[in-house]
Amino acid sequence: MGGVFGSKPSDSHVIWRSGRDDDGAKQFDFEYLRLWAAHFGIDYEEWERVDHERGDDSRTQHACVFCWAETGGQEFSLGDRDWSMGSQEKPRTFIEIDEAGIARFKGWTSEAVLDLDELLLDGTTCRLRTADGTQKSLDVTKLATRPERT
């Protein structure tokens, strides 16, 4: 995996480095990430927030949310009616990438923050290379369905 003269290496790339030997600036195609998510029925969200594990400044986050969880709130009964107040949905499993190319991967049982030099999408598989050269693949269908307990 790698860039040629700073151009997008393939249509499937979301993050890549421009320049010879991948020593250039990170380049992004978050529009492709949005289209990919829509194609597979994955929720795509953008928000501004500070993630202290990735930096101290507010950054735009591009997130693909695979599963949502309802959190907070109170439930009570009054007579024969049940009420729920103040609950909200929050992402349960997701990939969130900021504008510096730092990604948070949140699965069912683990979470990781990675500095990405390259991210490409191959069907439902995310293929990535980190800044330290580590290469990984993740089939995101595993993030959409809670694993069965054994």
mmCIF file of C-alpha atoms in Angstrom:
data_model
loop_
_atom_site.group_PDB
_atom_site.id
_atom_site.type_symbol
_atom_site.label_atom_id
_atom_site.label_comp_id
_atom_site.label_asym_id
_atom_site.label_seq_id
_atom_site.Cartn_x
_atom_site.Cartn_y
_atom_site.Cartn_z
ATOM 1 C CA MET A 1 0.000 0.000 0.000
ATOM 2 C CA GLY A 2 1.341 3.428 -0.780
ATOM 3 C CA GLY A 3 0.883 6.660 -2.688
ATOM 4 C CA VAL A 4 2.240 7.649 -6.067
ATOM 5 C CA PHE A 5 3.265 11.301 -6.461
ATOM 6 C CA GLY A 6 0.733 12.399 -3.840
ATOM 7 C CA SER A 7 -2.334 11.263 -5.779
ATOM 8 C CA LYS A 8 -4.980 9.091 -4.183
ATOM 9 C CA PRO A 9 -3.549 5.554 -4.435
ATOM 10 C CA SER A 10 -6.956 3.979 -5.150
ATOM 11 C CA ASP A 11 -10.635 4.873 -5.124
ATOM 12 C CA SER A 12 -10.924 2.886 -1.868
ATOM 13 C CA HIS A 13 -8.524 5.048 0.153
ATOM 14 C CA VAL A 14 -9.821 7.304 2.933
ATOM 15 C CA ILE A 15 -6.383 8.248 4.352
ATOM 16 C CA TRP A 16 -3.000 8.185 2.629
ATOM 17 C CA ARG A 17 0.265 10.098 2.647
ATOM 18 C CA SER A 18 1.237 12.186 -0.346
ATOM 19 C CA GLY A 19 4.781 12.245 -1.655
ATOM 20 C CA ARG A 20 7.540 9.810 -2.343
ATOM 21 C CA ASP A 21 8.022 6.995 0.177
ATOM 22 C CA ASP A 22 4.904 8.125 2.089
ATOM 23 C CA ASP A 23 6.820 10.982 3.736
ATOM 24 C CA GLY A 24 4.329 13.680 2.719
ATOM 25 C CA ALA A 25 1.314 15.161 4.427
ATOM 26 C CA LYS A 26 -1.697 13.036 5.266
ATOM 27 C CA GLN A 27 -4.486 13.296 2.725
ATOM 28 C CA PHE A 28 -8.144 12.504 3.407
ATOM 29 C CA ASP A 29 -11.265 11.577 1.475
ATOM 30 C CA PHE A 30 -13.961 11.677 4.141
ATOM 31 C CA GLU A 31 -16.621 11.983 1.422
ATOM 32 C CA TYR A 32 -15.700 8.460 0.298
ATOM 33 C CA LEU A 33 -16.035 7.289 3.928
ATOM 34 C CA ARG A 34 -19.539 8.823 4.050
ATOM 35 C CA LEU A 35 -20.534 7.153 0.755
ATOM 36 C CA TRP A 36 -19.091 3.812 1.890
ATOM 37 C CA ALA A 37 -21.096 3.992 5.131
ATOM 38 C CA ALA A 38 -24.289 4.801 3.239
ATOM 39 C CA HIS A 39 -23.702 1.896 0.853
ATOM 40 C CA PHE A 40 -23.504 -0.595 3.745
ATOM 41 C CA GLY A 41 -26.275 0.994 5.851
ATOM 42 C CA ILE A 42 -23.843 2.260 8.497
ATOM 43 C CA ASP A 43 -24.632 5.506 10.323
ATOM 44 C CA TYR A 44 -22.175 8.271 9.430
ATOM 45 C CA GLU A 45 -21.864 11.197 11.827
ATOM 46 C CA GLU A 46 -19.672 14.291 12.097
ATOM 47 C CA TRP A 47 -19.180 16.229 15.306
ATOM 48 C CA GLU A 48 -16.704 18.549 16.993
ATOM 49 C CA ARG A 49 -15.203 17.397 20.264
ATOM 50 C CA VAL A 50 -12.042 17.148 22.293
ATOM 51 C CA ASP A 51 -10.722 13.627 22.756
ATOM 52 C CA HIS A 52 -7.911 13.988 25.276
ATOM 53 C CA GLU A 53 -6.286 10.718 24.206
ATOM 54 C CA ARG A 54 -5.814 12.241 20.753
ATOM 55 C CA GLY A 55 -5.108 15.894 21.591
ATOM 56 C CA ASP A 56 -6.145 18.883 23.665
ATOM 57 C CA ASP A 57 -7.912 20.835 20.942
ATOM 58 C CA SER A 58 -11.388 20.409 19.511
ATOM 59 C CA ARG A 59 -11.338 18.520 16.216
ATOM 60 C CA THR A 60 -13.872 17.468 13.643
ATOM 61 C CA GLN A 61 -14.620 13.776 14.107
ATOM 62 C CA HIS A 62 -15.818 11.567 11.249
ATOM 63 C CA ALA A 63 -17.555 8.533 12.717
ATOM 64 C CA CYS A 64 -19.060 5.340 11.377
ATOM 65 C CA VAL A 65 -21.411 4.015 14.065
ATOM 66 C CA PHE A 66 -22.251 0.335 13.827
ATOM 67 C CA CYS A 67 -24.373 -0.035 16.961
ATOM 68 C CA TRP A 68 -26.040 2.462 19.309
ATOM 69 C CA ALA A 69 -26.724 2.086 23.038
ATOM 70 C CA GLU A 70 -29.254 3.902 25.169
ATOM 71 C CA THR A 71 -27.720 5.471 28.256
ATOM 72 C CA GLY A 72 -28.753 7.478 31.277
ATOM 73 C CA GLY A 73 -32.250 8.501 32.114
ATOM 74 C CA GLN A 74 -34.734 7.267 34.629
ATOM 75 C CA GLU A 75 -37.702 4.990 34.343
ATOM 76 C CA PHE A 76 -40.702 5.184 36.628
ATOM 77 C CA SER A 77 -44.305 4.072 36.777
ATOM 78 C CA LEU A 78 -47.303 6.184 37.620
ATOM 79 C CA GLY A 79 -50.498 4.219 37.825
ATOM 80 C CA ASP A 80 -50.612 1.836 34.913
ATOM 81 C CA ARG A 81 -48.207 3.863 32.737
ATOM 82 C CA ASP A 82 -44.410 3.535 32.437
ATOM 83 C CA TRP A 83 -42.306 6.614 31.719
ATOM 84 C CA SER A 84 -38.731 7.090 30.607
ATOM 85 C CA MET A 85 -37.017 10.458 30.969
ATOM 86 C CA GLY A 86 -33.644 11.787 29.957
ATOM 87 C CA SER A 87 -32.260 8.774 28.168
ATOM 88 C CA GLN A 88 -30.202 9.287 25.055
ATOM 89 C CA GLU A 89 -28.487 7.179 22.447
ATOM 90 C CA LYS A 90 -24.729 7.139 22.186
ATOM 91 C CA PRO A 91 -22.403 5.204 19.882
ATOM 92 C CA ARG A 92 -21.651 1.702 21.230
ATOM 93 C CA THR A 93 -19.368 0.346 18.499
ATOM 94 C CA PHE A 94 -17.732 2.732 16.070
ATOM 95 C CA ILE A 95 -14.742 3.999 14.147
ATOM 96 C CA GLU A 96 -14.082 7.692 14.730
ATOM 97 C CA ILE A 97 -11.368 9.510 12.766
ATOM 98 C CA ASP A 98 -10.316 13.072 13.457
ATOM 99 C CA GLU A 99 -8.954 15.596 10.983
ATOM 100 C CA ALA A 100 -5.369 14.690 11.974
ATOM 101 C CA GLY A 101 -5.843 11.020 11.030
ATOM 102 C CA ILE A 102 -5.960 9.746 14.604
ATOM 103 C CA ALA A 103 -8.634 7.052 14.899
ATOM 104 C CA ARG A 104 -10.549 5.529 17.795
ATOM 105 C CA PHE A 105 -11.818 2.005 17.174
ATOM 106 C CA LYS A 106 -14.441 0.925 19.742
ATOM 107 C CA GLY A 107 -15.571 -2.693 19.621
ATOM 108 C CA TRP A 108 -17.692 -4.812 21.910
ATOM 109 C CA THR A 109 -14.839 -5.712 24.271
ATOM 110 C CA SER A 110 -11.901 -3.522 23.295
ATOM 111 C CA GLU A 111 -10.927 -0.045 22.245
ATOM 112 C CA ALA A 112 -7.836 1.338 20.515
ATOM 113 C CA VAL A 113 -6.510 4.728 19.445
ATOM 114 C CA LEU A 114 -4.256 4.567 16.377
ATOM 115 C CA ASP A 115 -2.320 7.165 14.370
ATOM 116 C CA LEU A 116 -3.192 6.172 10.800
ATOM 117 C CA ASP A 117 -0.942 6.724 7.797
ATOM 118 C CA GLU A 118 -3.231 4.764 5.514
ATOM 119 C CA LEU A 119 -6.822 3.543 5.589
ATOM 120 C CA LEU A 120 -8.582 1.861 2.719
ATOM 121 C CA LEU A 121 -11.971 0.194 2.572
ATOM 122 C CA ASP A 122 -12.277 -3.174 0.848
ATOM 123 C CA GLY A 123 -15.936 -4.165 1.006
ATOM 124 C CA THR A 124 -16.677 -4.413 4.734
ATOM 125 C CA THR A 125 -12.988 -4.723 5.609
ATOM 126 C CA CYS A 126 -10.947 -1.758 6.827
ATOM 127 C CA ARG A 127 -7.275 -2.167 5.952
ATOM 128 C CA LEU A 128 -4.947 0.182 7.751
ATOM 129 C CA ARG A 129 -1.321 1.034 8.307
ATOM 130 C CA THR A 130 -0.332 2.956 11.415
ATOM 131 C CA ALA A 131 2.374 5.603 11.715
ATOM 132 C CA ASP A 132 4.721 2.976 13.220
ATOM 133 C CA GLY A 133 4.210 0.680 10.181
ATOM 134 C CA THR A 134 1.839 -1.841 11.761
ATOM 135 C CA GLN A 135 -0.702 -3.237 9.293
ATOM 136 C CA LYS A 136 -4.120 -4.471 10.410
ATOM 137 C CA SER A 137 -7.437 -5.532 8.909
ATOM 138 C CA LEU A 138 -10.864 -5.319 10.542
ATOM 139 C CA ASP A 139 -14.110 -6.741 9.199
ATOM 140 C CA VAL A 140 -16.647 -4.185 10.428
ATOM 141 C CA THR A 141 -19.546 -6.645 10.310
ATOM 142 C CA LYS A 142 -18.176 -7.849 13.662
ATOM 143 C CA LEU A 143 -18.964 -4.395 15.094
ATOM 144 C CA ALA A 144 -22.603 -4.456 13.982
ATOM 145 C CA THR A 145 -23.743 -7.527 15.917
ATOM 146 C CA ARG A 146 -23.185 -8.207 19.601
ATOM 147 C CA PRO A 147 -21.096 -11.362 19.972
ATOM 148 C CA GLU A 148 -22.792 -14.327 21.597
ATOM 149 C CA ARG A 149 -21.665 -15.160 25.101
ATOM 150 C CA THR A 150 -20.236 -18.617 25.588
#
